[in-house]
Amino acid sequence: MNLCMIGTGYVGLVSGTCFADLGNKVICVDKDIKKINKLNSGFSTIYEPGLDELIKKNYNVGRLKFTTEIKKAVSQSELIFICVGTPNKKKSQEVDLSYVLKAVKEIAKCTKKKKIIITKSTVPVGTGDKIEKILKKLKKKNIDIISNPEFLREGEAVRDFRFPDRIVIGSNKKKYFKTLKKLYQPLINKGALFFTTSRRGAELIKYASNAFLATKITFINELANLCEKADINVQDISLGMGSDIRIGSRFLRAGPAYGGSCFPKDTKGLVSTGKKFNTELSIVKSVIKSNENRKILHINRIKKILGALKGKKIVFLGVTFKPNTDDMRDSVSLKMIPYFCNKGATITYYDPTGPKSSFSNLKNCKYIKDINLACKNADLIILHTEWDEFKSLEFNKIVKNKKFKIFDLRNLYNFSDMKNKKIKYFSVGRPDII
Ligand code: UDX
């Protein structure tokens, strides 16, 4: 089929490239000429393992194109996917739909033919209705709007596209289910569930799924607090709970607090949808609050571990919100590092994806591209992001200060291993080794 992706961010670029890899002809559109030029030279504009090769492969055989020209792209496509950003408005928790609505108006303006617009961006319940009203005002009766939310995780997006648990299609006209089923047939053949519902239903499934995953994480994070006080290993709780298939073991790893571009945004977006429909979503509200509090809880814990912060050398191993991405959005390090710098500590950090502009204006914060050098004079090493390359570090060999301590925010290290090596080791939901 001939598809067009409006927006070449995490959603549009991955989905467009993977659709092309399924044999479709895809044109990805973006206003940012620098992005388009980089993509046309065969390089991905986002850090996503495995994406570069896929872009090159499909670009070279002519299945994947990149352009700033929306008119040409729309005229050559029957399905038009909207994949632009839907950030939260600064002040309110509301979702900013300006990019989505702008894209709709541009699409409507450049065609008189029958088209199907498909929102793949995460949009609040009722957005399809809002778009329908705009199209009606523009007298575009031959353009229909469908919801097809994505469930891609950063760092695993190609895999998640290729092997989805389910494909969700929301439309108020049943005739479109057949068209979308044809597009996704190769994934259905590999076992993906093809699930159809109303347009609003599909819009809500996306928010509900992310909010539930955030709730699951926050649940185990709060239990970790209890475990620390009750001398229990939270990993046993995750295993004991998760082996009940009604609960499931995934997204039950206690950590520093969830971050990223989705959970923080979508939990707030769902709460604002609740408000719009005059429905109190108290659980989601408490998840948002608990997750924010957790960052302060860990800052206070670090203050207790270190005593005074002034003059102390703190090393961060990883600063992104999760491994296999360079994305810093809502990463816990964005709260911790400025705070510690402010209190007179000296921060060095190493991250496999390089230095971060978020910290470039902090005078006593430095990026060091060699892990051993970064850790050498540490008073405290904070394992912030669980990159594979941190798994086998020999701390006793690389740290000169014999009194160093480790705060493992991801429970990456084996508890008894740390004990045997006589390392002063602190982690999440497990006893301290002091
Ligand atoms: C999420 C959803 O998983 C995905 O389906 C949706 O399309 C986009 O949002 P993403 O934000 O990329 O994906 O990352 P994810 O792997 O879900 O992690 C989100 C946050 O939760 C990260 O900060 C991660 O460290 C944290 N997390 C995840 C935990 O703390 N514990 C877990 O067990 C899992």
Coordinates of C-alpha atoms and ligand atoms in Angstrom, one line a residue:
M1 CA 0.0 0.0 0.0
N2 CA 1.0 3.7 -0.4
L3 CA 1.4 5.3 3.0
C4 CA 2.5 8.7 4.2
M5 CA 3.8 9.5 7.8
I6 CA 3.4 13.1 8.9
G7 CA 6.2 13.6 11.5
T8 CA 9.5 11.7 11.6
G9 CA 10.1 11.5 15.4
Y10 CA 10.2 8.3 17.5
V11 CA 6.8 7.2 16.2
G12 CA 6.7 8.3 12.6
L13 CA 10.3 7.3 11.6
V14 CA 10.1 3.9 13.2
S15 CA 6.6 3.1 12.0
G16 CA 7.3 4.4 8.5
T17 CA 10.5 2.5 8.1
C18 CA 9.0 -0.7 9.5
F19 CA 5.9 -0.3 7.2
A20 CA 8.3 0.0 4.3
D21 CA 10.1 -3.1 5.4
L22 CA 6.8 -4.9 5.2
G23 CA 6.7 -4.0 1.5
N24 CA 4.7 -0.9 1.5
K25 CA 5.7 2.4 -0.3
V26 CA 6.2 5.0 2.4
I27 CA 6.8 8.7 2.3
C28 CA 7.8 10.3 5.6
V29 CA 7.1 14.1 5.8
D30 CA 8.7 16.5 8.2
K31 CA 9.0 20.3 8.3
D32 CA 12.5 20.1 9.6
I33 CA 14.7 20.2 6.4
K34 CA 17.8 19.3 8.5
K35 CA 16.1 16.1 9.6
I36 CA 15.0 15.3 6.1
N37 CA 18.5 15.9 4.6
K38 CA 20.0 13.6 7.3
L39 CA 17.4 10.9 6.5
N40 CA 18.0 11.3 2.8
S41 CA 21.7 10.7 3.4
G42 CA 20.7 7.4 5.0
F43 CA 21.1 8.3 8.7
S44 CA 18.6 8.0 11.4
T45 CA 17.7 11.2 13.3
I46 CA 16.9 9.3 16.5
Y47 CA 19.0 6.8 18.6
E48 CA 17.2 3.6 18.1
P49 CA 19.1 0.3 17.8
G50 CA 18.7 -1.4 14.4
L51 CA 16.9 1.5 12.8
D52 CA 19.8 2.9 10.7
E53 CA 20.2 -0.4 8.7
L54 CA 16.5 -0.6 8.1
I55 CA 16.3 3.0 6.8
K56 CA 19.3 2.4 4.5
K57 CA 17.9 -0.9 3.2
N58 CA 14.4 0.4 2.4
Y59 CA 15.6 3.8 1.1
N60 CA 18.0 2.1 -1.3
V61 CA 15.3 0.0 -2.8
G62 CA 13.0 3.0 -3.1
R63 CA 10.3 1.9 -0.7
L64 CA 11.1 4.7 1.8
K65 CA 11.3 8.4 0.9
F66 CA 11.7 11.5 3.0
T67 CA 10.4 15.0 2.0
T68 CA 9.3 18.3 3.4
E69 CA 6.6 18.5 0.7
I70 CA 3.3 17.4 2.3
K71 CA 1.2 17.9 -0.9
K72 CA 3.2 15.5 -3.0
A73 CA 3.3 12.9 -0.2
V74 CA -0.5 13.1 0.5
S75 CA -1.4 13.0 -3.2
Q76 CA 0.6 9.7 -3.6
S77 CA -0.8 8.0 -0.5
E78 CA -4.1 6.4 0.4
L79 CA -3.4 6.1 4.2
I80 CA -2.0 9.2 6.0
F81 CA -0.6 8.6 9.4
I82 CA -0.3 11.5 11.8
C83 CA 2.8 11.0 14.0
V84 CA 3.5 14.5 15.3
G85 CA 4.2 15.3 18.9
T86 CA 1.5 15.7 21.5
P87 CA 3.3 17.3 24.5
N88 CA 1.6 18.5 27.7
K89 CA 0.7 22.2 27.9
K90 CA 3.2 23.9 30.2
K91 CA 0.8 25.1 32.8
S92 CA -2.2 22.7 32.7
Q93 CA -1.9 18.9 32.4
E94 CA -3.7 19.2 29.1
V95 CA -2.4 17.7 25.9
D96 CA -1.3 20.2 23.3
L97 CA -3.0 19.1 20.1
S98 CA -1.7 22.1 18.0
Y99 CA 0.7 20.0 15.9
V100 CA -2.0 17.4 15.2
L101 CA -4.6 19.9 14.2
K102 CA -2.1 21.8 12.1
A103 CA -1.2 18.6 10.2
V104 CA -4.9 17.8 9.6
K105 CA -5.5 21.3 8.1
E106 CA -2.5 21.0 5.9
I107 CA -3.6 17.5 4.7
A108 CA -7.2 18.8 4.0
K109 CA -5.8 21.8 2.1
C110 CA -3.7 19.7 -0.2
T111 CA -6.2 17.2 -1.5
K112 CA -9.7 16.9 -2.9
K113 CA -9.5 13.1 -3.1
K114 CA -10.8 10.4 -0.7
K115 CA -8.2 9.9 2.0
I116 CA -8.0 8.1 5.3
I117 CA -6.2 10.0 8.1
I118 CA -4.9 7.7 10.9
T119 CA -3.8 9.2 14.2
K120 CA -0.8 7.2 15.5
S121 CA 0.3 9.9 17.9
T122 CA -1.0 9.5 21.4
V123 CA -4.2 11.7 21.4
P124 CA -6.8 12.2 24.1
V125 CA -10.2 10.7 23.9
G126 CA -12.4 12.7 21.5
T127 CA -9.6 14.0 19.3
G128 CA -11.0 12.1 16.3
D129 CA -14.3 13.8 16.9
K130 CA -12.5 17.2 17.0
I131 CA -10.7 16.4 13.8
E132 CA -14.0 15.3 12.2
K133 CA -15.5 18.7 13.1
I134 CA -12.6 20.6 11.5
L135 CA -12.9 18.5 8.3
K136 CA -16.6 19.2 8.2
K137 CA -16.0 22.9 8.5
L138 CA -13.4 22.6 5.6
K139 CA -16.1 20.8 3.6
K140 CA -13.9 17.7 3.4
K141 CA -16.5 15.0 3.6
N142 CA -14.3 12.5 1.7
I143 CA -11.6 12.4 4.4
D144 CA -12.2 9.9 7.3
I145 CA -10.3 9.7 10.6
I146 CA -9.2 6.5 12.3
S147 CA -7.2 5.9 15.5
N148 CA -4.3 3.4 15.5
P149 CA -2.2 4.0 18.6
E150 CA 1.4 2.7 18.8
F151 CA 2.9 0.8 21.7
L152 CA 6.6 1.2 20.9
R153 CA 9.1 1.4 23.7
E154 CA 12.2 3.5 23.1
G155 CA 15.2 1.3 22.6
E156 CA 13.0 -1.6 21.6
A157 CA 10.8 0.2 19.0
V158 CA 11.7 -1.9 15.9
R159 CA 11.1 -5.1 17.8
D160 CA 7.9 -3.8 19.3
F161 CA 6.6 -2.8 15.9
R162 CA 7.5 -6.2 14.3
F163 CA 6.1 -8.3 17.2
P164 CA 3.3 -6.3 18.7
D165 CA 1.0 -8.1 21.3
R166 CA -1.9 -6.3 19.6
I167 CA -2.8 -3.9 16.9
V168 CA -5.6 -1.6 17.9
I169 CA -7.8 0.0 15.3
G170 CA -10.5 2.5 16.3
S171 CA -13.1 3.6 13.8
N172 CA -16.8 4.5 13.7
K173 CA -17.0 3.0 10.2
K174 CA -16.5 -0.7 10.1
K175 CA -15.5 -0.7 6.4
Y176 CA -12.0 0.6 7.3
F177 CA -11.2 -2.3 9.5
K178 CA -10.6 -4.4 6.4
T179 CA -8.2 -1.9 4.9
L180 CA -6.1 -1.7 8.1
K181 CA -6.2 -5.5 8.5
K182 CA -4.7 -5.8 5.0
L183 CA -1.9 -3.4 6.0
Y184 CA -1.1 -5.2 9.2
Q185 CA -1.6 -8.8 7.8
P186 CA 2.1 -9.7 7.9
L187 CA 2.2 -9.0 11.6
I188 CA -1.1 -10.8 12.2
N189 CA 0.3 -13.8 10.4
K190 CA 3.1 -13.8 13.0
G191 CA 0.6 -13.9 15.9
A192 CA -0.4 -10.3 16.6
L193 CA -4.0 -9.8 17.8
F194 CA -6.0 -7.5 15.4
F195 CA -8.3 -5.7 17.7
T196 CA -11.0 -3.3 16.5
T197 CA -13.1 -0.9 18.6
S198 CA -14.7 2.6 18.4
R199 CA -12.4 5.5 17.7
R200 CA -12.7 6.8 21.2
G201 CA -12.1 3.3 22.5
A202 CA -8.7 3.1 20.7
E203 CA -7.8 6.6 21.9
L204 CA -8.5 5.6 25.5
I205 CA -6.7 2.1 25.2
K206 CA -3.4 3.9 24.6
Y207 CA -3.6 6.2 27.7
A208 CA -5.1 3.4 29.8
S209 CA -2.2 1.0 28.9
N210 CA 0.5 3.5 29.7
A211 CA -1.2 4.7 32.9
F212 CA -1.5 1.1 34.0
L213 CA 2.1 0.3 33.3
A214 CA 3.1 3.4 35.2
T215 CA 0.8 2.3 38.1
K216 CA 2.4 -1.2 38.1
I217 CA 5.9 0.3 38.4
T218 CA 4.8 2.8 41.1
F219 CA 3.2 -0.1 43.0
I220 CA 6.4 -2.1 43.2
N221 CA 8.4 1.1 43.9
E222 CA 6.2 1.8 47.0
L223 CA 6.5 -1.8 48.1
A224 CA 10.3 -1.4 47.8
N225 CA 10.1 1.3 50.4
L226 CA 8.3 -1.1 52.7
C227 CA 10.8 -3.8 51.9
E228 CA 13.7 -1.5 52.9
K229 CA 12.1 -1.1 56.3
A230 CA 11.0 -4.7 56.8
D231 CA 14.3 -6.3 55.7
I232 CA 12.7 -8.0 52.7
N233 CA 14.2 -8.3 49.2
V234 CA 11.7 -6.6 46.8
Q235 CA 13.0 -8.8 43.9
D236 CA 11.4 -11.8 45.7
I237 CA 8.2 -9.9 45.9
S238 CA 8.3 -9.1 42.1
L239 CA 9.0 -12.7 41.4
G240 CA 6.4 -14.0 43.8
M241 CA 3.8 -11.7 42.5
G242 CA 4.8 -11.8 38.9
S243 CA 4.5 -15.6 38.6
D244 CA 0.7 -15.1 38.9
I245 CA -0.2 -14.8 35.3
R246 CA -3.0 -12.5 36.2
I247 CA -0.3 -10.1 37.4
G248 CA 2.6 -10.8 35.1
S249 CA 6.3 -10.3 35.9
R250 CA 7.0 -7.5 33.5
F251 CA 7.2 -3.9 34.6
L252 CA 7.6 -5.0 38.2
R253 CA 11.2 -3.9 38.6
A254 CA 11.7 -1.4 41.4
G255 CA 13.8 1.6 40.4
P256 CA 14.4 5.3 40.8
A257 CA 11.0 6.4 39.4
Y258 CA 9.7 6.1 35.9
G259 CA 10.7 8.7 33.3
G260 CA 10.6 9.1 29.6
S261 CA 8.4 11.0 27.1
C262 CA 5.3 8.9 27.7
F263 CA 4.5 7.7 31.2
P264 CA 4.8 11.2 32.8
K265 CA 2.9 12.8 29.9
D266 CA 0.2 10.2 29.4
T267 CA -0.7 9.8 33.1
K268 CA -1.2 13.6 33.2
G269 CA -3.1 13.4 29.9
L270 CA -5.4 10.8 31.3
V271 CA -6.2 12.8 34.4
S272 CA -7.1 15.8 32.2
T273 CA -9.4 13.5 30.1
G274 CA -11.0 12.4 33.4
K275 CA -11.6 16.1 34.2
K276 CA -13.1 16.7 30.8
F277 CA -15.6 13.9 31.3
N278 CA -16.1 14.9 34.9
T279 CA -14.6 11.6 36.2
E280 CA -12.2 11.4 39.1
L281 CA -9.2 9.2 38.3
S282 CA -7.8 9.1 41.8
I283 CA -5.4 6.1 41.3
V284 CA -3.7 7.8 38.3
K285 CA -3.4 11.0 40.3
S286 CA -1.8 9.2 43.2
V287 CA 0.7 7.5 40.8
I288 CA 1.8 10.8 39.4
K289 CA 2.3 12.2 42.9
S290 CA 4.0 9.1 44.2
N291 CA 6.5 9.0 41.3
E292 CA 7.4 12.6 41.8
N293 CA 7.9 12.1 45.5
R294 CA 10.1 9.1 44.8
K295 CA 12.8 11.4 43.3
I296 CA 12.9 13.4 46.5
L297 CA 12.9 10.3 48.6
H298 CA 16.1 9.1 46.8
I299 CA 17.8 12.4 47.0
N300 CA 17.2 12.3 50.8
R301 CA 18.5 8.8 50.9
I302 CA 21.7 9.8 49.1
K303 CA 22.1 12.7 51.6
K304 CA 21.9 10.1 54.4
I305 CA 24.3 7.7 52.7
L306 CA 26.9 10.5 52.1
G307 CA 26.3 12.7 55.2
A308 CA 27.3 16.2 54.0
L309 CA 27.1 16.7 50.2
K310 CA 29.6 19.6 50.1
G311 CA 32.9 18.6 48.5
K312 CA 31.8 15.0 47.9
K313 CA 32.5 13.3 44.6
I314 CA 29.4 11.7 43.1
V315 CA 29.6 9.6 39.9
F316 CA 26.6 8.8 37.8
L317 CA 26.8 5.7 35.6
G318 CA 24.1 6.5 33.0
V319 CA 21.9 9.5 33.0
T320 CA 19.2 8.7 30.4
F321 CA 15.7 7.6 31.5
K322 CA 16.4 4.0 30.5
P323 CA 19.1 2.0 28.6
N324 CA 19.4 1.8 24.8
T325 CA 18.2 5.4 24.3
D326 CA 19.8 8.9 24.4
D327 CA 16.5 10.3 25.6
M328 CA 16.7 12.4 28.7
R329 CA 13.1 13.4 29.0
D330 CA 11.9 13.2 32.6
S331 CA 15.0 11.2 33.6
V332 CA 15.5 11.2 37.3
S333 CA 19.1 12.5 36.8
L334 CA 17.6 15.8 35.7
K335 CA 16.4 16.3 39.2
M336 CA 19.3 14.7 41.1
I337 CA 22.4 16.2 39.4
P338 CA 21.5 19.9 39.6
Y339 CA 20.4 19.4 43.2
F340 CA 23.7 17.8 44.2
C341 CA 25.7 20.4 42.3
N342 CA 23.7 23.1 44.1
K343 CA 24.7 21.6 47.4
G344 CA 28.4 21.7 46.6
A345 CA 29.0 18.2 45.5
T346 CA 31.2 17.5 42.4
I347 CA 29.5 15.4 39.8
T348 CA 31.1 13.3 37.1
Y349 CA 28.9 11.2 34.8
Y350 CA 29.4 8.7 32.1
D351 CA 26.7 7.7 29.6
P352 CA 27.2 5.4 26.5
T353 CA 25.2 8.0 24.5
G354 CA 27.6 10.8 25.3
P355 CA 27.5 14.2 27.1
K356 CA 24.1 15.9 27.8
S357 CA 23.3 19.5 27.1
S358 CA 21.0 19.4 30.2
F359 CA 24.1 19.5 32.4
S360 CA 26.4 21.7 30.3
N361 CA 25.7 24.9 32.3
L362 CA 26.4 23.2 35.7
K363 CA 29.9 24.3 36.7
N364 CA 30.8 21.4 39.0
C365 CA 29.4 18.7 36.7
K366 CA 31.6 17.0 34.1
Y367 CA 31.1 14.3 31.5
I368 CA 34.0 11.8 31.4
K369 CA 34.0 9.3 28.4
D370 CA 36.1 6.7 30.3
I371 CA 34.2 4.8 33.0
N372 CA 37.3 3.9 35.0
L373 CA 38.4 7.5 35.0
A374 CA 35.0 8.7 36.0
C375 CA 34.8 6.3 39.0
K376 CA 38.5 6.7 40.1
N377 CA 38.0 9.2 43.0
A378 CA 34.4 8.6 43.8
D379 CA 32.9 8.9 47.2
L380 CA 29.6 7.6 45.8
I381 CA 28.8 5.8 42.6
I382 CA 25.1 6.0 41.5
L383 CA 24.1 3.3 39.1
H384 CA 21.3 5.4 37.4
T385 CA 20.7 3.6 34.1
E386 CA 21.1 -0.2 33.7
W387 CA 23.2 -0.3 30.5
D388 CA 24.7 -3.7 29.8
E389 CA 28.2 -2.3 29.9
F390 CA 27.9 -1.5 33.6
K391 CA 27.1 -5.1 34.5
S392 CA 30.6 -6.4 34.9
L393 CA 32.5 -3.5 36.4
E394 CA 35.2 -4.4 38.9
F395 CA 34.7 -1.5 41.3
N396 CA 37.3 -2.6 43.8
K397 CA 39.9 -2.3 41.0
I398 CA 38.8 0.9 39.4
V399 CA 38.0 3.1 42.5
K400 CA 41.0 4.4 44.4
N401 CA 39.1 5.7 47.4
K402 CA 38.7 2.6 49.5
K403 CA 35.8 4.1 51.4
F404 CA 33.6 4.5 48.3
K405 CA 29.9 3.5 48.3
I406 CA 27.5 2.4 45.6
F407 CA 23.8 3.3 45.3
D408 CA 22.4 0.9 42.7
L409 CA 19.1 2.5 41.6
R410 CA 18.3 -0.4 39.3
N411 CA 19.3 -3.4 41.5
L412 CA 21.6 -4.2 38.6
Y413 CA 24.2 -5.9 40.9
N414 CA 24.0 -9.2 42.7
F415 CA 23.5 -8.5 46.4
S416 CA 25.7 -11.4 47.7
D417 CA 28.4 -10.5 45.2
M418 CA 28.6 -7.0 46.7
K419 CA 28.7 -8.5 50.2
N420 CA 31.5 -10.9 49.3
K421 CA 33.5 -8.0 47.8
K422 CA 32.9 -6.0 51.0
I423 CA 31.5 -3.1 49.0
K424 CA 29.4 -0.6 50.9
Y425 CA 26.3 -1.1 48.8
F426 CA 22.9 0.5 48.8
S427 CA 20.0 -0.5 46.4
V428 CA 16.3 -0.3 46.0
G429 CA 14.0 -2.5 48.2
R430 CA 16.9 -4.5 49.6
P431 CA 18.9 -4.3 52.8
D432 CA 21.9 -2.0 52.9
I433 CA 25.5 -3.4 53.0
I434 CA 27.4 -1.0 55.3
Ligands
UDX1 C1 6.5 3.4 27.2 C2 5.6 2.1 27.0 O1 6.2 1.0 27.5 C3 5.3 2.0 25.5 O2 4.4 0.9 25.3 C4 4.7 3.3 25.0 O3 4.4 3.2 23.6 C5 5.6 4.4 25.3 O4 5.9 4.5 26.7 P1 9.0 3.9 27.1 O5 8.6 5.2 27.8 O6 9.9 4.1 25.8 O7 7.7 3.1 26.6 O8 9.9 3.0 28.1 P2 9.5 1.9 29.1 O9 10.4 0.7 28.8 O10 8.1 1.6 29.2 O11 10.1 2.5 30.5 C6 9.4 3.7 31.0 C7 10.0 4.0 32.4 O12 9.6 3.0 33.3 C8 11.5 4.1 32.3 O13 12.0 5.1 33.1 C9 11.9 2.7 32.9 O14 13.2 2.8 33.6 C10 10.8 2.5 34.0 N1 10.6 1.1 34.3 C11 10.2 0.3 33.4 C12 10.8 0.8 35.7 O15 11.2 1.6 36.5 N2 10.5 -0.5 36.0 C13 10.1 -1.5 35.1 O16 9.9 -2.6 35.5 C14 9.9 -1.1 33.7

